[in-house]
PDB file of C-alpha atoms in Angstrom:
ATOM      1  CA  MET A 282      12.382  26.130  -6.517  1.00  0.00           C
ATOM      2  CA  SER A 283       9.505  26.663  -4.062  1.00  0.00           C
ATOM      3  CA  VAL A 284       7.795  23.770  -2.105  1.00  0.00           C
ATOM      4  CA  THR A 285       4.762  24.066  -4.253  1.00  0.00           C
ATOM      5  CA  ALA A 286       6.768  23.802  -7.481  1.00  0.00           C
ATOM      6  CA  VAL A 287       8.642  20.734  -6.196  1.00  0.00           C
ATOM      7  CA  LEU A 288       5.442  19.040  -5.164  1.00  0.00           C
ATOM      8  CA  HIS A 289       3.997  19.799  -8.713  1.00  0.00           C
ATOM      9  CA  SER A 290       7.062  18.556 -10.498  1.00  0.00           C
ATOM     10  CA  GLU A 291       6.846  15.253  -8.439  1.00  0.00           C
ATOM     11  CA  TRP A 292       3.310  14.750  -9.443  1.00  0.00           C
ATOM     12  CA  ILE A 293       4.161  15.411 -13.088  1.00  0.00           C
ATOM     13  CA  LYS A 294       6.931  12.665 -12.756  1.00  0.00           C
ATOM     14  CA  ILE A 295       4.414  10.114 -11.495  1.00  0.00           C
ATOM     15  CA  ARG A 296       1.643  11.093 -13.951  1.00  0.00           C
ATOM     16  CA  SER A 297       4.103  10.902 -17.013  1.00  0.00           C
ATOM     17  CA  VAL A 298       5.798   7.618 -16.207  1.00  0.00           C
ATOM     18  CA  ARG A 299       3.593   4.675 -17.375  1.00  0.00           C
ATOM     19  CA  ALA A 300       4.784   2.153 -14.980  1.00  0.00           C
ATOM     20  CA  SER A 301       4.072   4.239 -11.949  1.00  0.00           C
ATOM     21  CA  PHE A 302       0.770   5.843 -13.028  1.00  0.00           C
ATOM     22  CA  GLY A 303      -0.411   2.460 -14.424  1.00  0.00           C
ATOM     23  CA  SER A 304       0.290   0.917 -10.978  1.00  0.00           C
ATOM     24  CA  LEU A 305      -1.682   3.590  -9.323  1.00  0.00           C
ATOM     25  CA  ILE A 306      -4.646   3.007 -11.580  1.00  0.00           C
ATOM     26  CA  ALA A 307      -4.287  -0.786 -11.012  1.00  0.00           C
ATOM     27  CA  VAL A 308      -4.741  -0.264  -7.237  1.00  0.00           C
ATOM     28  CA  PHE A 309      -8.403   0.787  -8.014  1.00  0.00           C
ATOM     29  CA  ALA A 310      -9.205  -0.897 -11.330  1.00  0.00           C
ATOM     30  CA  ALA A 311      -7.788  -4.287 -10.710  1.00  0.00           C
ATOM     31  CA  THR A 312      -9.152  -4.480  -7.151  1.00  0.00           C
ATOM     32  CA  LEU A 313     -12.615  -3.538  -8.391  1.00  0.00           C
ATOM     33  CA  ALA A 314     -12.600  -5.930 -11.271  1.00  0.00           C
ATOM     34  CA  ILE A 315     -11.568  -8.835  -8.943  1.00  0.00           C
ATOM     35  CA  THR A 316     -14.203  -7.939  -6.378  1.00  0.00           C
ATOM     36  CA  LEU A 317     -16.879  -8.026  -9.066  1.00  0.00           C
ATOM     37  CA  LEU A 318     -15.742 -11.246 -10.413  1.00  0.00           C
ATOM     38  CA  VAL A 319     -15.534 -13.033  -7.044  1.00  0.00           C
ATOM     39  CA  PHE A 320     -18.663 -11.684  -5.474  1.00  0.00           C
ATOM     40  CA  GLY A 321     -20.601 -12.001  -8.695  1.00  0.00           C
ATOM     41  CA  THR A 322     -19.872 -15.769  -8.781  1.00  0.00           C
ATOM     42  CA  VAL A 323     -19.387 -17.119  -5.216  1.00  0.00           C
ATOM     43  CA  GLY A 324     -20.198 -13.998  -3.071  1.00  0.00           C
ATOM     44  CA  ARG A 325     -23.575 -15.349  -1.658  1.00  0.00           C
ATOM     45  CA  ALA A 326     -22.060 -18.628  -0.720  1.00  0.00           C
ATOM     46  CA  GLU A 327     -19.125 -17.061   0.999  1.00  0.00           C
ATOM     47  CA  ALA A 328     -21.433 -14.624   2.960  1.00  0.00           C
ATOM     48  CA  ASP A 329     -23.600 -17.466   4.106  1.00  0.00           C
ATOM     49  CA  ASN A 330     -20.612 -19.380   5.494  1.00  0.00           C
ATOM     50  CA  GLY A 331     -18.310 -16.470   6.417  1.00  0.00           C
ATOM     51  CA  GLU A 332     -17.624 -15.744  10.079  1.00  0.00           C
ATOM     52  CA  ASP A 333     -16.398 -12.167   9.507  1.00  0.00           C
ATOM     53  CA  PRO A 334     -18.428 -10.294   6.899  1.00  0.00           C
ATOM     54  CA  VAL A 335     -16.343  -7.162   7.231  1.00  0.00           C
ATOM     55  CA  PHE A 336     -13.094  -8.911   6.406  1.00  0.00           C
ATOM     56  CA  GLY A 337     -14.669 -10.895   3.751  1.00  0.00           C
ATOM     57  CA  ALA A 338     -15.737  -7.720   2.030  1.00  0.00           C
ATOM     58  CA  PHE A 339     -12.157  -6.893   1.429  1.00  0.00           C
ATOM     59  CA  TYR A 340     -11.125 -10.096  -0.124  1.00  0.00           C
ATOM     60  CA  ALA A 341      -9.430  -8.287  -3.112  1.00  0.00           C
ATOM     61  CA  ILE A 342      -7.052  -6.155  -0.825  1.00  0.00           C
ATOM     62  CA  ASP A 343      -4.501  -8.826  -1.217  1.00  0.00           C
ATOM     63  CA  PHE A 344      -4.293  -7.897  -4.900  1.00  0.00           C
ATOM     64  CA  ALA A 345      -4.487  -4.219  -4.290  1.00  0.00           C
ATOM     65  CA  GLN A 346      -1.543  -4.147  -1.914  1.00  0.00           C
ATOM     66  CA  ILE A 347       0.650  -5.700  -4.763  1.00  0.00           C
ATOM     67  CA  ALA A 348      -0.341  -2.853  -7.065  1.00  0.00           C
ATOM     68  CA  ALA A 349       0.351  -0.389  -4.248  1.00  0.00           C
ATOM     69  CA  ILE A 350       3.785  -1.788  -3.723  1.00  0.00           C
ATOM     70  CA  ALA A 351       4.443  -1.602  -7.488  1.00  0.00           C
ATOM     71  CA  PHE A 352       3.363   1.940  -7.456  1.00  0.00           C
ATOM     72  CA  GLY A 353       5.774   2.952  -4.685  1.00  0.00           C
ATOM     73  CA  ALA A 354       8.627   0.947  -6.240  1.00  0.00           C
ATOM     74  CA  THR A 355       8.219   2.265  -9.820  1.00  0.00           C
ATOM     75  CA  ALA A 356       7.608   5.888  -8.787  1.00  0.00           C
ATOM     76  CA  VAL A 357      10.950   5.921  -7.039  1.00  0.00           C
ATOM     77  CA  SER A 358      12.953   3.732  -9.502  1.00  0.00           C
ATOM     78  CA  SER A 359      12.365   6.167 -12.381  1.00  0.00           C
ATOM     79  CA  GLU A 360      14.660   8.438 -10.651  1.00  0.00           C
ATOM     80  CA  TYR A 361      17.524   5.996 -11.175  1.00  0.00           C
ATOM     81  CA  ALA A 362      16.882   5.403 -14.832  1.00  0.00           C
ATOM     82  CA  ASN A 363      19.432   7.109 -17.229  1.00  0.00           C
ATOM     83  CA  GLY A 364      20.686   9.513 -14.551  1.00  0.00           C
ATOM     84  CA  ALA A 365      17.208  11.066 -13.938  1.00  0.00           C
ATOM     85  CA  LEU A 366      18.257  11.741 -10.249  1.00  0.00           C
ATOM     86  CA  ARG A 367      21.148  13.920 -11.236  1.00  0.00           C
ATOM     87  CA  ILE A 368      18.682  16.061 -13.323  1.00  0.00           C
ATOM     88  CA  SER A 369      16.310  16.275 -10.283  1.00  0.00           C
ATOM     89  CA  LEU A 370      18.962  17.275  -8.020  1.00  0.00           C
ATOM     90  CA  SER A 371      20.178  19.972 -10.447  1.00  0.00           C
ATOM     91  CA  ALA A 372      16.775  21.484 -10.222  1.00  0.00           C
ATOM     92  CA  VAL A 373      16.376  20.861  -6.442  1.00  0.00           C
ATOM     93  CA  PRO A 374      19.708  20.719  -4.922  1.00  0.00           C
ATOM     94  CA  HIS A 375      18.159  20.301  -1.413  1.00  0.00           C
ATOM     95  CA  ARG A 376      18.051  16.560  -1.212  1.00  0.00           C
ATOM     96  CA  SER A 377      15.780  16.559   1.877  1.00  0.00           C
ATOM     97  CA  LEU A 378      13.333  18.746   0.118  1.00  0.00           C
ATOM     98  CA  LEU A 379      13.294  16.588  -3.005  1.00  0.00           C
ATOM     99  CA  TYR A 380      12.871  13.443  -0.852  1.00  0.00           C
ATOM    100  CA  VAL A 381      10.046  14.728   1.247  1.00  0.00           C
ATOM    101  CA  ALA A 382       8.336  16.152  -1.625  1.00  0.00           C
ATOM    102  CA  LYS A 383       8.288  12.778  -3.407  1.00  0.00           C
ATOM    103  CA  ALA A 384       7.222  10.867  -0.344  1.00  0.00           C
ATOM    104  CA  ALA A 385       4.459  13.366   0.254  1.00  0.00           C
ATOM    105  CA  VAL A 386       3.096  13.151  -3.245  1.00  0.00           C
ATOM    106  CA  LEU A 387       3.351   9.301  -3.126  1.00  0.00           C
ATOM    107  CA  ALA A 388       1.537   9.262   0.203  1.00  0.00           C
ATOM    108  CA  THR A 389      -1.263  11.553  -1.090  1.00  0.00           C
ATOM    109  CA  ALA A 390      -1.750   9.733  -4.329  1.00  0.00           C
ATOM    110  CA  SER A 391      -1.737   6.294  -2.791  1.00  0.00           C
ATOM    111  CA  LEU A 392      -4.066   7.327   0.038  1.00  0.00           C
ATOM    112  CA  ALA A 393      -6.537   8.890  -2.313  1.00  0.00           C
ATOM    113  CA  ALA A 394      -6.459   5.779  -4.545  1.00  0.00           C
ATOM    114  CA  GLY A 395      -6.625   3.552  -1.536  1.00  0.00           C
ATOM    115  CA  ILE A 396      -9.604   5.183   0.058  1.00  0.00           C
ATOM    116  CA  ALA A 397     -11.534   5.241  -3.307  1.00  0.00           C
ATOM    117  CA  THR A 398     -10.593   1.613  -3.910  1.00  0.00           C
ATOM    118  CA  ALA A 399     -11.625   0.535  -0.309  1.00  0.00           C
ATOM    119  CA  PHE A 400     -15.117   2.205  -0.480  1.00  0.00           C
ATOM    120  CA  ALA A 401     -15.799   1.225  -4.154  1.00  0.00           C
ATOM    121  CA  THR A 402     -14.911  -2.364  -3.646  1.00  0.00           C
ATOM    122  CA  PHE A 403     -16.875  -2.474  -0.424  1.00  0.00           C
ATOM    123  CA  PHE A 404     -20.136  -1.287  -1.925  1.00  0.00           C
ATOM    124  CA  ALA A 405     -19.503  -3.213  -5.227  1.00  0.00           C
ATOM    125  CA  GLY A 406     -19.187  -6.536  -3.340  1.00  0.00           C
ATOM    126  CA  GLN A 407     -22.203  -5.991  -1.128  1.00  0.00           C
ATOM    127  CA  ALA A 408     -24.330  -5.308  -4.091  1.00  0.00           C
ATOM    128  CA  PHE A 409     -24.215  -8.941  -4.965  1.00  0.00           C
ATOM    129  CA  LEU A 410     -25.025 -10.393  -1.469  1.00  0.00           C
ATOM    130  CA  GLY A 411     -28.676  -9.753  -1.312  1.00  0.00           C
ATOM    131  CA  GLU A 412     -29.971 -10.393   2.200  1.00  0.00           C
ATOM    132  CA  TYR A 413     -26.536 -10.984   3.473  1.00  0.00           C
ATOM    133  CA  ALA A 414     -25.197  -7.652   2.418  1.00  0.00           C
ATOM    134  CA  ILE A 415     -23.906  -5.307   5.241  1.00  0.00           C
ATOM    135  CA  GLY A 416     -23.644  -1.397   5.153  1.00  0.00           C
ATOM    136  CA  LEU A 417     -21.210   1.155   6.686  1.00  0.00           C
ATOM    137  CA  GLY A 418     -23.421   0.849   9.750  1.00  0.00           C
ATOM    138  CA  GLU A 419     -22.104  -2.628  10.535  1.00  0.00           C
ATOM    139  CA  PRO A 420     -19.750  -2.595  13.368  1.00  0.00           C
ATOM    140  CA  GLY A 421     -16.269  -2.257  12.074  1.00  0.00           C
ATOM    141  CA  ALA A 422     -17.185  -1.615   8.435  1.00  0.00           C
ATOM    142  CA  LEU A 423     -16.428   2.168   8.190  1.00  0.00           C
ATOM    143  CA  ARG A 424     -13.177   1.741  10.191  1.00  0.00           C
ATOM    144  CA  ALA A 425     -12.249  -1.028   7.813  1.00  0.00           C
ATOM    145  CA  CYS A 426     -12.803   1.111   4.735  1.00  0.00           C
ATOM    146  CA  ALA A 427     -10.785   3.968   6.031  1.00  0.00           C
ATOM    147  CA  GLY A 428      -8.151   1.628   7.408  1.00  0.00           C
ATOM    148  CA  ALA A 429      -7.804  -0.238   4.102  1.00  0.00           C
ATOM    149  CA  GLY A 430      -7.058   2.944   2.158  1.00  0.00           C
ATOM    150  CA  THR A 431      -4.310   3.841   4.828  1.00  0.00           C
ATOM    151  CA  TYR A 432      -2.897   0.449   4.773  1.00  0.00           C
ATOM    152  CA  LEU A 433      -2.486   0.532   1.022  1.00  0.00           C
ATOM    153  CA  ALA A 434      -0.784   4.036   1.311  1.00  0.00           C
ATOM    154  CA  LEU A 435       1.591   2.640   3.954  1.00  0.00           C
ATOM    155  CA  MET A 436       2.663  -0.311   1.883  1.00  0.00           C
ATOM    156  CA  ALA A 437       3.310   2.006  -1.124  1.00  0.00           C
ATOM    157  CA  LEU A 438       5.487   4.103   1.053  1.00  0.00           C
ATOM    158  CA  PHE A 439       7.230   0.998   2.539  1.00  0.00           C
ATOM    159  CA  ALA A 440       8.107  -0.017  -1.004  1.00  0.00           C
ATOM    160  CA  ALA A 441       9.235   3.522  -1.840  1.00  0.00           C
ATOM    161  CA  GLY A 442      11.662   3.699   1.050  1.00  0.00           C
ATOM    162  CA  LEU A 443      13.162   0.357   0.148  1.00  0.00           C
ATOM    163  CA  THR A 444      13.578   1.372  -3.519  1.00  0.00           C
ATOM    164  CA  PHE A 445      15.467   4.511  -2.393  1.00  0.00           C
ATOM    165  CA  LEU A 446      17.620   2.193  -0.456  1.00  0.00           C
ATOM    166  CA  LEU A 447      18.161  -0.520  -3.076  1.00  0.00           C
ATOM    167  CA  ARG A 448      17.896   1.710  -6.166  1.00  0.00           C
ATOM    168  CA  SER A 449      15.918  -0.872  -7.973  1.00  0.00           C
ATOM    169  CA  ALA A 450      12.162  -1.600  -8.319  1.00  0.00           C
ATOM    170  CA  VAL A 451      12.890  -5.189  -9.571  1.00  0.00           C
ATOM    171  CA  ALA A 452      14.839  -5.893  -6.449  1.00  0.00           C
ATOM    172  CA  VAL A 453      12.173  -4.513  -4.151  1.00  0.00           C
ATOM    173  CA  LEU A 454       9.258  -6.345  -6.016  1.00  0.00           C
ATOM    174  CA  SER A 455      11.284  -9.498  -5.947  1.00  0.00           C
ATOM    175  CA  LEU A 456      11.632  -9.218  -2.185  1.00  0.00           C
ATOM    176  CA  LEU A 457       8.363  -7.792  -1.056  1.00  0.00           C
ATOM    177  CA  ILE A 458       5.806  -9.726  -3.262  1.00  0.00           C
ATOM    178  CA  PRO A 459       7.124 -13.248  -2.331  1.00  0.00           C
ATOM    179  CA  PHE A 460       7.467 -12.164   1.132  1.00  0.00           C
ATOM    180  CA  ILE A 461       3.802 -11.068   1.337  1.00  0.00           C
ATOM    181  CA  LEU A 462       2.461 -14.055  -0.660  1.00  0.00           C
ATOM    182  CA  ILE A 463       4.603 -16.859   0.785  1.00  0.00           C
ATOM    183  CA  VAL A 464       6.998 -15.945   3.576  1.00  0.00           C
ATOM    184  CA  SER A 465       4.436 -14.076   5.796  1.00  0.00           C
ATOM    185  CA  PHE A 466       2.275 -17.295   5.894  1.00  0.00           C
ATOM    186  CA  VAL A 467       5.289 -19.679   6.504  1.00  0.00           C
ATOM    187  CA  VAL A 468       6.412 -17.447   9.482  1.00  0.00           C
ATOM    188  CA  GLY A 469       2.828 -17.335  10.709  1.00  0.00           C
ATOM    189  CA  ASP A 470       2.684 -21.240  10.844  1.00  0.00           C
ATOM    190  CA  ILE A 471       6.115 -21.471  12.574  1.00  0.00           C
ATOM    191  CA  ALA A 472       5.951 -18.374  14.974  1.00  0.00           C
ATOM    192  CA  GLU A 473       2.458 -16.984  15.049  1.00  0.00           C
ATOM    193  CA  GLY A 474       3.294 -14.304  17.755  1.00  0.00           C
ATOM    194  CA  ALA A 475       6.085 -12.833  15.683  1.00  0.00           C
ATOM    195  CA  ALA A 476       4.227 -12.923  12.450  1.00  0.00           C
ATOM    196  CA  ALA A 477       1.539 -10.544  13.874  1.00  0.00           C
ATOM    197  CA  TYR A 478       4.213  -7.910  13.831  1.00  0.00           C
ATOM    198  CA  LEU A 479       4.975  -8.293  10.135  1.00  0.00           C
ATOM    199  CA  PRO A 480       3.825  -5.264   8.071  1.00  0.00           C
ATOM    200  CA  ASP A 481       1.015  -7.040   6.113  1.00  0.00           C
ATOM    201  CA  ARG A 482      -0.307  -9.026   9.063  1.00  0.00           C
ATOM    202  CA  ALA A 483      -0.198  -6.115  11.462  1.00  0.00           C
ATOM    203  CA  GLY A 484      -1.859  -3.742   8.866  1.00  0.00           C
ATOM    204  CA  GLN A 485      -4.569  -6.134   7.915  1.00  0.00           C
ATOM    205  CA  GLN A 486      -5.919  -6.286  11.587  1.00  0.00           C
ATOM    206  CA  VAL A 487      -7.865  -3.151  10.778  1.00  0.00           C
ATOM    207  CA  LEU A 488      -9.908  -5.038   8.194  1.00  0.00           C
ATOM    208  CA  HIS A 489     -11.290  -7.558  10.864  1.00  0.00           C
ATOM    209  CA  GLN A 490     -14.643  -6.818  12.493  1.00  0.00           C
ATOM    210  CA  HIS A 491     -13.283  -8.335  15.722  1.00  0.00           C
ATOM    211  CA  PRO A 492      -9.531  -8.624  15.568  1.00  0.00           C
ATOM    212  CA  THR A 493      -7.745 -11.337  17.522  1.00  0.00           C
ATOM    213  CA  GLY A 494      -4.222 -11.548  19.044  1.00  0.00           C
ATOM    214  CA  ASP A 495      -2.105  -8.771  20.698  1.00  0.00           C
ATOM    215  CA  LEU A 496      -2.731  -6.070  18.285  1.00  0.00           C
ATOM    216  CA  GLY A 497      -5.968  -4.071  17.717  1.00  0.00           C
ATOM    217  CA  PRO A 498      -7.071  -2.624  14.479  1.00  0.00           C
ATOM    218  CA  TRP A 499      -5.308   0.783  14.981  1.00  0.00           C
ATOM    219  CA  THR A 500      -2.242  -0.571  16.797  1.00  0.00           C
ATOM    220  CA  GLY A 501      -1.817  -3.000  14.010  1.00  0.00           C
ATOM    221  CA  LEU A 502      -1.939  -0.225  11.353  1.00  0.00           C
ATOM    222  CA  ALA A 503       0.580   1.671  13.651  1.00  0.00           C
ATOM    223  CA  VAL A 504       3.073  -1.197  13.410  1.00  0.00           C
ATOM    224  CA  THR A 505       2.765  -1.053   9.583  1.00  0.00           C
ATOM    225  CA  ALA A 506       3.372   2.742   9.838  1.00  0.00           C
ATOM    226  CA  LEU A 507       6.584   2.014  11.778  1.00  0.00           C
ATOM    227  CA  TRP A 508       7.821  -0.383   9.154  1.00  0.00           C
ATOM    228  CA  ALA A 509       7.097   2.220   6.465  1.00  0.00           C
ATOM    229  CA  THR A 510       8.759   4.933   8.591  1.00  0.00           C
ATOM    230  CA  ALA A 511      11.801   2.853   9.020  1.00  0.00           C
ATOM    231  CA  ALA A 512      12.168   2.145   5.247  1.00  0.00           C
ATOM    232  CA  LEU A 513      11.799   5.780   4.515  1.00  0.00           C
ATOM    233  CA  LEU A 514      14.407   6.911   6.982  1.00  0.00           C
ATOM    234  CA  ALA A 515      16.720   4.252   5.526  1.00  0.00           C
ATOM    235  CA  GLY A 516      15.964   5.631   2.037  1.00  0.00           C
ATOM    236  CA  TRP A 517      16.528   9.158   3.233  1.00  0.00           C
ATOM    237  CA  ARG A 518      19.944   8.244   4.564  1.00  0.00           C
ATOM    238  CA  ALA A 519      20.969   6.449   1.467  1.00  0.00           C
ATOM    239  CA  VAL A 520      19.947   9.473  -0.783  1.00  0.00           C
ATOM    240  CA  HIS A 521      22.137  11.733   1.452  1.00  0.00           C
ATOM    241  CA  ARG A 522      25.167   9.454   1.558  1.00  0.00           C
ATOM    242  CA  ARG A 523      25.400   8.189  -1.955  1.00  0.00           C
ATOM    243  CA  ASP A 524      26.279   9.914  -5.124  1.00  0.00           C
ATOM    244  CA  ALA A 525      23.577  10.440  -7.681  1.00  0.00           C
TER     245      ALA A 525
END
C-alpha cells in the first residue's frame, strides 16, 4: 500500500470507531460546553479577581486534556481488539509505516481539534466578560491559543504511545487521568521544582501570560513534547518486538 493509502485507512479507522471519534469530538464539544457554563455564571467575578486573564480564559483545558488522552488511547487500543492488529499488518506488513501513519493521523486530528477548541473556547468565554474581556491582542493570548492546541495534541500522542506499549486503553486511562488530576498536584506540593517537568505542568506553562519558574512557555511545551516522543518510541519498540 502507498503512504497515502495507509494514511487514509488510518483515518477511516478513527472515524469509524465510536470511542475514538467520540473522544475527538468531546475535545471540542465538552470543553466549549464547560466554558459557556462557567463563564456564563461566574465569569465576571473571576475576571474581576483574576491575576492572569490569559490563563483564566483556558479554565476548561483541564477537561479537554482528559478527552485528548482518551482519544489517543482509544484510537490505538482498537488495534488490539479481536485481533485487528493482525489484519492491519496483513495489509501493511511494514510495521514502521503502519505505526508512523497512525501517529501522523492522530497528531493531525488532535492538533486540528485542539486549535479549534482553543480559539473557540477563548472567544466564547470572553463574550461573557464585558469590560473585562481580552482579545488576541492581549500579551500572550495568541501564543496561548496556539500553544493550547499543540498541548492537547501532545497529550493525545503521549497517551497513544503508552497504549501501544501497554496494549490497553483502560490501563493507560487508569494511569494518566489520576496522575494528572491528583498525583501531579501532590508532587507539586512535595517537590515543586521536579513537578515543573511533569508533562501536564510543563505544557501548561504556555497558557500563562507571564509564566513563572524555570520553564518558559515554549520550553515547557518542548518538555511535554519530549514526554510524548519518549512514549511513542517505547510504543514503536513494543510494536516491533512483540507478536501481533
